[in-house]
Structure formats: C-alpha cells, structure tokens
PDB file of C-alpha atoms in Angstrom:
ATOM      1  CA  MET R 248       0.007  -0.159   0.062  1.00  0.00           C
ATOM      2  CA  ARG R 249       2.806   2.486   0.956  1.00  0.00           C
ATOM      3  CA  LYS R 250       4.665   1.701  -2.379  1.00  0.00           C
ATOM      4  CA  ARG R 251       1.641   2.514  -4.251  1.00  0.00           C
ATOM      5  CA  LYS R 252       1.163   5.889  -2.564  1.00  0.00           C
ATOM      6  CA  VAL R 253       4.775   6.654  -3.414  1.00  0.00           C
ATOM      7  CA  LYS R 254       4.282   5.518  -6.990  1.00  0.00           C
ATOM      8  CA  ILE R 255       1.206   7.762  -7.309  1.00  0.00           C
ATOM      9  CA  ILE R 256       2.992  10.725  -5.624  1.00  0.00           C
ATOM     10  CA  ASN R 257       6.059  10.214  -8.008  1.00  0.00           C
ATOM     11  CA  ILE R 258       3.721  10.201 -11.049  1.00  0.00           C
ATOM     12  CA  CYS R 259       2.008  13.309 -10.121  1.00  0.00           C
ATOM     13  CA  GLY R 260       5.173  14.913  -9.294  1.00  0.00           C
ATOM     14  CA  ASN R 261       6.634  13.941 -12.599  1.00  0.00           C
ATOM     15  CA  ILE R 262       3.588  15.249 -14.444  1.00  0.00           C
ATOM     16  CA  PHE R 263       3.625  18.555 -12.465  1.00  0.00           C
ATOM     17  CA  SER R 264       7.394  18.878 -13.106  1.00  0.00           C
ATOM     18  CA  ILE R 265       6.893  18.330 -16.804  1.00  0.00           C
ATOM     19  CA  LEU R 266       4.118  20.956 -17.148  1.00  0.00           C
ATOM     20  CA  THR R 267       6.173  23.285 -15.151  1.00  0.00           C
ATOM     21  CA  VAL R 268       9.245  22.996 -17.457  1.00  0.00           C
ATOM     22  CA  LEU R 269       6.928  23.181 -20.568  1.00  0.00           C
ATOM     23  CA  SER R 270       5.312  26.378 -19.085  1.00  0.00           C
ATOM     24  CA  PHE R 271       8.740  27.946 -18.594  1.00  0.00           C
ATOM     25  CA  LEU R 272       9.967  27.087 -21.991  1.00  0.00           C
ATOM     26  CA  PHE R 273       6.680  28.604 -23.451  1.00  0.00           C
ATOM     27  CA  ILE R 274       7.132  31.738 -21.642  1.00  0.00           C
ATOM     28  CA  THR R 275      10.970  31.850 -22.473  1.00  0.00           C
ATOM     29  CA  VAL R 276      10.040  31.386 -26.129  1.00  0.00           C
ATOM     30  CA  CYS R 277       7.441  34.213 -26.027  1.00  0.00           C
ATOM     31  CA  ILE R 278      10.048  36.579 -24.351  1.00  0.00           C
ATOM     32  CA  PHE R 279      12.687  35.861 -27.009  1.00  0.00           C
ATOM     33  CA  THR R 280      10.237  36.127 -29.930  1.00  0.00           C
ATOM     34  CA  GLY R 281       8.683  39.348 -28.578  1.00  0.00           C
ATOM     35  CA  THR R 282       5.370  37.931 -28.136  1.00  0.00           C
ATOM     36  CA  ASP R 283       3.249  39.246 -25.156  1.00  0.00           C
ATOM     37  CA  MET R 284       0.456  37.453 -23.606  1.00  0.00           C
ATOM     38  CA  TYR R 285      -2.766  39.011 -22.240  1.00  0.00           C
ATOM     39  CA  SER R 286      -5.898  37.561 -20.677  1.00  0.00           C
ATOM     40  CA  VAL R 287      -9.223  38.544 -22.247  1.00  0.00           C
ATOM     41  CA  ALA R 288     -11.234  40.301 -19.658  1.00  0.00           C
ATOM     42  CA  THR R 289     -14.503  41.063 -21.542  1.00  0.00           C
ATOM     43  CA  ASP R 290     -16.683  39.460 -24.327  1.00  0.00           C
ATOM     44  CA  SER R 291     -16.526  42.563 -26.620  1.00  0.00           C
ATOM     45  CA  MET R 292     -14.570  40.426 -29.247  1.00  0.00           C
ATOM     46  CA  SER R 293     -16.994  37.474 -29.049  1.00  0.00           C
ATOM     47  CA  PRO R 294     -17.264  34.975 -30.825  1.00  0.00           C
ATOM     48  CA  THR R 295     -13.613  35.428 -32.028  1.00  0.00           C
ATOM     49  CA  MET R 296     -12.299  35.856 -28.432  1.00  0.00           C
ATOM     50  CA  LYS R 297     -14.170  35.167 -25.132  1.00  0.00           C
ATOM     51  CA  THR R 298     -13.530  36.071 -21.556  1.00  0.00           C
ATOM     52  CA  GLY R 299     -10.703  33.900 -20.216  1.00  0.00           C
ATOM     53  CA  ASP R 300      -9.017  33.383 -23.450  1.00  0.00           C
ATOM     54  CA  VAL R 301      -5.364  34.182 -23.795  1.00  0.00           C
ATOM     55  CA  ILE R 302      -4.183  36.218 -26.790  1.00  0.00           C
ATOM     56  CA  MET R 303      -0.569  36.378 -27.952  1.00  0.00           C
ATOM     57  CA  ILE R 304       0.423  39.545 -29.712  1.00  0.00           C
ATOM     58  CA  ARG R 305       3.525  40.719 -31.531  1.00  0.00           C
ATOM     59  CA  SER R 306       4.541  44.201 -32.249  1.00  0.00           C
ATOM     60  CA  VAL R 307       3.610  45.445 -35.703  1.00  0.00           C
ATOM     61  CA  LYS R 308       4.802  48.371 -37.818  1.00  0.00           C
ATOM     62  CA  THR R 309       2.114  51.092 -38.122  1.00  0.00           C
ATOM     63  CA  GLU R 310       2.223  50.886 -41.917  1.00  0.00           C
ATOM     64  CA  ASP R 311       1.467  47.062 -41.880  1.00  0.00           C
ATOM     65  CA  ILE R 312      -1.770  47.556 -39.880  1.00  0.00           C
ATOM     66  CA  GLU R 313      -4.822  46.969 -42.117  1.00  0.00           C
ATOM     67  CA  ALA R 314      -8.519  46.852 -41.758  1.00  0.00           C
ATOM     68  CA  GLY R 315      -9.571  43.472 -40.428  1.00  0.00           C
ATOM     69  CA  ASP R 316      -6.518  43.119 -38.152  1.00  0.00           C
ATOM     70  CA  ILE R 317      -6.990  42.375 -34.396  1.00  0.00           C
ATOM     71  CA  ILE R 318      -4.802  44.769 -32.425  1.00  0.00           C
ATOM     72  CA  THR R 319      -4.048  45.436 -28.758  1.00  0.00           C
ATOM     73  CA  VAL R 320      -3.971  49.255 -27.892  1.00  0.00           C
ATOM     74  CA  ASP R 321      -2.998  51.026 -24.796  1.00  0.00           C
ATOM     75  CA  PHE R 322      -5.241  53.596 -23.273  1.00  0.00           C
ATOM     76  CA  SER R 323      -3.841  57.037 -23.726  1.00  0.00           C
ATOM     77  CA  ASP R 324      -3.170  57.246 -20.040  1.00  0.00           C
ATOM     78  CA  ARG R 325      -1.530  53.900 -20.112  1.00  0.00           C
ATOM     79  CA  THR R 326      -3.627  52.498 -17.226  1.00  0.00           C
ATOM     80  CA  GLY R 327      -4.837  49.544 -19.313  1.00  0.00           C
ATOM     81  CA  SER R 328      -5.329  48.174 -22.795  1.00  0.00           C
ATOM     82  CA  PHE R 329      -8.095  46.787 -25.053  1.00  0.00           C
ATOM     83  CA  THR R 330      -8.111  44.444 -28.048  1.00  0.00           C
ATOM     84  CA  HIS R 331     -10.407  45.187 -30.992  1.00  0.00           C
ATOM     85  CA  ARG R 332     -10.651  44.787 -34.770  1.00  0.00           C
ATOM     86  CA  VAL R 333      -9.388  47.476 -37.054  1.00  0.00           C
ATOM     87  CA  THR R 334     -12.126  49.022 -39.084  1.00  0.00           C
ATOM     88  CA  LYS R 335     -10.101  51.752 -40.754  1.00  0.00           C
ATOM     89  CA  VAL R 336      -6.586  53.096 -40.728  1.00  0.00           C
ATOM     90  CA  ASP R 337      -5.916  56.877 -41.327  1.00  0.00           C
ATOM     91  CA  THR R 338      -2.154  56.977 -41.796  1.00  0.00           C
ATOM     92  CA  LYS R 339      -2.317  60.678 -42.851  1.00  0.00           C
ATOM     93  CA  ASN R 340      -3.572  61.675 -39.546  1.00  0.00           C
ATOM     94  CA  GLY R 341      -1.982  58.825 -37.474  1.00  0.00           C
ATOM     95  CA  TRP R 342      -5.281  57.221 -36.322  1.00  0.00           C
ATOM     96  CA  VAL R 343      -6.774  53.791 -36.286  1.00  0.00           C
ATOM     97  CA  TYR R 344     -10.530  53.178 -35.878  1.00  0.00           C
ATOM     98  CA  THR R 345     -11.528  50.013 -34.020  1.00  0.00           C
ATOM     99  CA  LYS R 346     -14.559  48.028 -33.109  1.00  0.00           C
ATOM    100  CA  GLY R 347     -15.306  44.871 -30.847  1.00  0.00           C
ATOM    101  CA  ASP R 348     -16.743  42.104 -32.883  1.00  0.00           C
ATOM    102  CA  ALA R 349     -19.732  41.823 -30.264  1.00  0.00           C
ATOM    103  CA  ASN R 350     -20.263  45.647 -30.312  1.00  0.00           C
ATOM    104  CA  VAL R 351     -22.902  47.290 -32.242  1.00  0.00           C
ATOM    105  CA  SER R 352     -20.962  50.300 -33.195  1.00  0.00           C
ATOM    106  CA  GLU R 353     -17.336  51.439 -33.852  1.00  0.00           C
ATOM    107  CA  ASP R 354     -15.410  52.685 -30.759  1.00  0.00           C
ATOM    108  CA  PRO R 355     -16.447  56.186 -30.018  1.00  0.00           C
ATOM    109  CA  PHE R 356     -12.838  57.756 -30.564  1.00  0.00           C
ATOM    110  CA  PRO R 357     -10.033  56.857 -32.908  1.00  0.00           C
ATOM    111  CA  THR R 358      -6.772  55.684 -31.280  1.00  0.00           C
ATOM    112  CA  ASP R 359      -3.329  57.220 -32.107  1.00  0.00           C
ATOM    113  CA  LEU R 360      -1.376  54.651 -33.900  1.00  0.00           C
ATOM    114  CA  ALA R 361       1.513  55.306 -31.363  1.00  0.00           C
ATOM    115  CA  TYR R 362      -0.619  53.449 -28.809  1.00  0.00           C
ATOM    116  CA  VAL R 363      -0.760  50.148 -30.730  1.00  0.00           C
ATOM    117  CA  LYS R 364       0.956  47.635 -28.713  1.00  0.00           C
ATOM    118  CA  GLY R 365       0.687  44.795 -31.450  1.00  0.00           C
ATOM    119  CA  ARG R 366      -1.413  42.511 -33.569  1.00  0.00           C
ATOM    120  CA  VAL R 367      -2.955  39.181 -32.314  1.00  0.00           C
ATOM    121  CA  VAL R 368      -1.149  36.294 -33.669  1.00  0.00           C
ATOM    122  CA  PHE R 369      -2.673  33.489 -31.674  1.00  0.00           C
ATOM    123  CA  ILE R 370      -5.661  32.788 -29.229  1.00  0.00           C
ATOM    124  CA  ILE R 371      -5.649  30.089 -26.692  1.00  0.00           C
ATOM    125  CA  PRO R 372      -9.094  29.434 -25.490  1.00  0.00           C
ATOM    126  CA  ALA R 373      -9.851  29.479 -21.633  1.00  0.00           C
ATOM    127  CA  LEU R 374      -6.202  29.533 -20.497  1.00  0.00           C
ATOM    128  CA  GLY R 375      -6.372  32.981 -19.042  1.00  0.00           C
ATOM    129  CA  PHE R 376      -8.859  32.439 -16.262  1.00  0.00           C
ATOM    130  CA  PHE R 377      -6.081  31.860 -13.734  1.00  0.00           C
ATOM    131  CA  SER R 378      -4.273  35.005 -14.517  1.00  0.00           C
ATOM    132  CA  LEU R 379      -7.590  36.937 -14.382  1.00  0.00           C
ATOM    133  CA  ALA R 380      -8.290  35.443 -11.161  1.00  0.00           C
ATOM    134  CA  ILE R 381      -4.992  35.790  -9.405  1.00  0.00           C
ATOM    135  CA  GLY R 382      -2.642  37.862 -11.591  1.00  0.00           C
ATOM    136  CA  ARG R 383       0.200  36.877 -13.744  1.00  0.00           C
ATOM    137  CA  LYS R 384       3.170  37.326 -11.477  1.00  0.00           C
ATOM    138  CA  ILE R 385       1.402  35.538  -8.597  1.00  0.00           C
ATOM    139  CA  LEU R 386       0.610  32.614 -10.783  1.00  0.00           C
ATOM    140  CA  LEU R 387       4.136  32.171 -11.999  1.00  0.00           C
ATOM    141  CA  THR R 388       5.326  32.385  -8.243  1.00  0.00           C
ATOM    142  CA  VAL R 389       2.810  29.699  -7.250  1.00  0.00           C
ATOM    143  CA  LEU R 390       3.804  27.491 -10.175  1.00  0.00           C
ATOM    144  CA  ALA R 391       7.478  27.694  -9.458  1.00  0.00           C
ATOM    145  CA  SER R 392       7.106  27.363  -5.728  1.00  0.00           C
ATOM    146  CA  SER R 393       4.809  24.357  -5.992  1.00  0.00           C
ATOM    147  CA  ALA R 394       7.412  22.672  -8.416  1.00  0.00           C
ATOM    148  CA  ILE R 395      10.134  23.111  -5.873  1.00  0.00           C
ATOM    149  CA  ILE R 396       8.068  21.790  -2.922  1.00  0.00           C
ATOM    150  CA  LEU R 397       7.047  18.747  -5.053  1.00  0.00           C
ATOM    151  CA  LEU R 398      10.548  18.109  -5.860  1.00  0.00           C
ATOM    152  CA  ILE R 399      11.545  18.386  -2.345  1.00  0.00           C
ATOM    153  CA  VAL R 400       8.663  16.071  -1.166  1.00  0.00           C
ATOM    154  CA  ARG R 401       9.661  13.571  -3.905  1.00  0.00           C
ATOM    155  CA  THR R 402      13.303  13.519  -2.894  1.00  0.00           C
ATOM    156  CA  VAL R 403      12.487  13.116   0.735  1.00  0.00           C
ATOM    157  CA  LEU R 404      10.079  10.181  -0.037  1.00  0.00           C
ATOM    158  CA  GLU R 405      12.685   8.510  -2.202  1.00  0.00           C
ATOM    159  CA  SER R 406      15.186   8.809   0.572  1.00  0.00           C
ATOM    160  CA  VAL R 407      12.864   7.370   3.262  1.00  0.00           C
ATOM    161  CA  ALA R 408      12.057   4.495   0.772  1.00  0.00           C
ATOM    162  CA  ARG R 409      15.864   3.765   0.236  1.00  0.00           C
ATOM    163  CA  ILE R 410      16.517   4.017   3.936  1.00  0.00           C
ATOM    164  CA  LYS R 411      13.596   1.498   4.695  1.00  0.00           C
ATOM    165  CA  ASP R 412      14.843  -0.780   1.948  1.00  0.00           C
ATOM    166  CA  LYS R 413      18.374  -0.752   3.530  1.00  0.00           C
ATOM    167  CA  THR R 414      17.075  -1.554   6.939  1.00  0.00           C
ATOM    168  CA  LYS R 415      15.154  -4.498   5.604  1.00  0.00           C
ATOM    169  CA  GLY R 416      17.889  -5.885   3.688  1.00  0.00           C
TER     170      GLY R 416
END
C-alpha cells in the first residue's frame, strides 16, 4: 500500500514537473520572440475571443496595420489596454479606428497609432482564467514554488524509501 502511494506521488510529481518545465519554456520562447500574452477580460470580441482566453500579440509596424487586423491598444493614459478589430486606418493623421466584434458600433474615438501595442497572432481558449483570477506574477510564483515543493517532497520520499529498503535488507 505504501509503495503504491509513493508511486502515485512520483507520477503526480513527474507530471507537474513536466508541465512546469513546459510552461517555463513556453514563456521563454514568448520573451525571445517578442510575443506578449494577455488574458481577455470581456466578451467585446466574442465570438472570436471570449472572456478567459489568452491572446498572444507581437509588435507591428504602423504601416502594416490593415482593416480586419485584431490589435491591442494602450489607453492614452497607459492604465490599461483593449483588443479590438481594425475598421479603418488613417495613416495621414495617424489614427486607427476599431470595433469589438460583439459591439454594435465602432469605438467612440479613434486611437493614435503610437498606442498600438501589437497584432494578435494566436488565441488560446480559456487559459487566461487563472491570470484573471490571481494575476500573472502571482501565478508564476505559485507554479515555481509548487514545483520546488514537489521536488523536495519527492526527494524526501525517495530517501525514506531507500532507508527502509536498506534496513530491511
């Protein structure tokens, strides 16, 4: 019975360790490729994006922005951002006009092209609920701490099992 518990704990620890390493690698690749991730907080872009989805954006040159692109834009006071679809680009005056797919009308004001953070390149459904609930930095800290704790517990259990095997033999 005890060996079975240790085996189950080892399997869970291995799975968690693999998921933690994969998450770390994923985040590292995003950092090196200049890809930012955001959790979708509203349904203004539904059905394309829903609350809790994660969007991945990359910076884009203003001359490459076209109607139909989905872009993330900082608020003019830099207190937050929003992600909507481009309806029109006015390069002469430096404006981009946007609209949420679920919204009836275009956003009330055009946005200065200087506030465009990037274009959406990928959407991962439902992955953002964690970060919406507890925040990105806290989530990463919890994952890293949990991985370290599991590795310590696993090492201690393996050591205890080895000691018991030596005392039996």
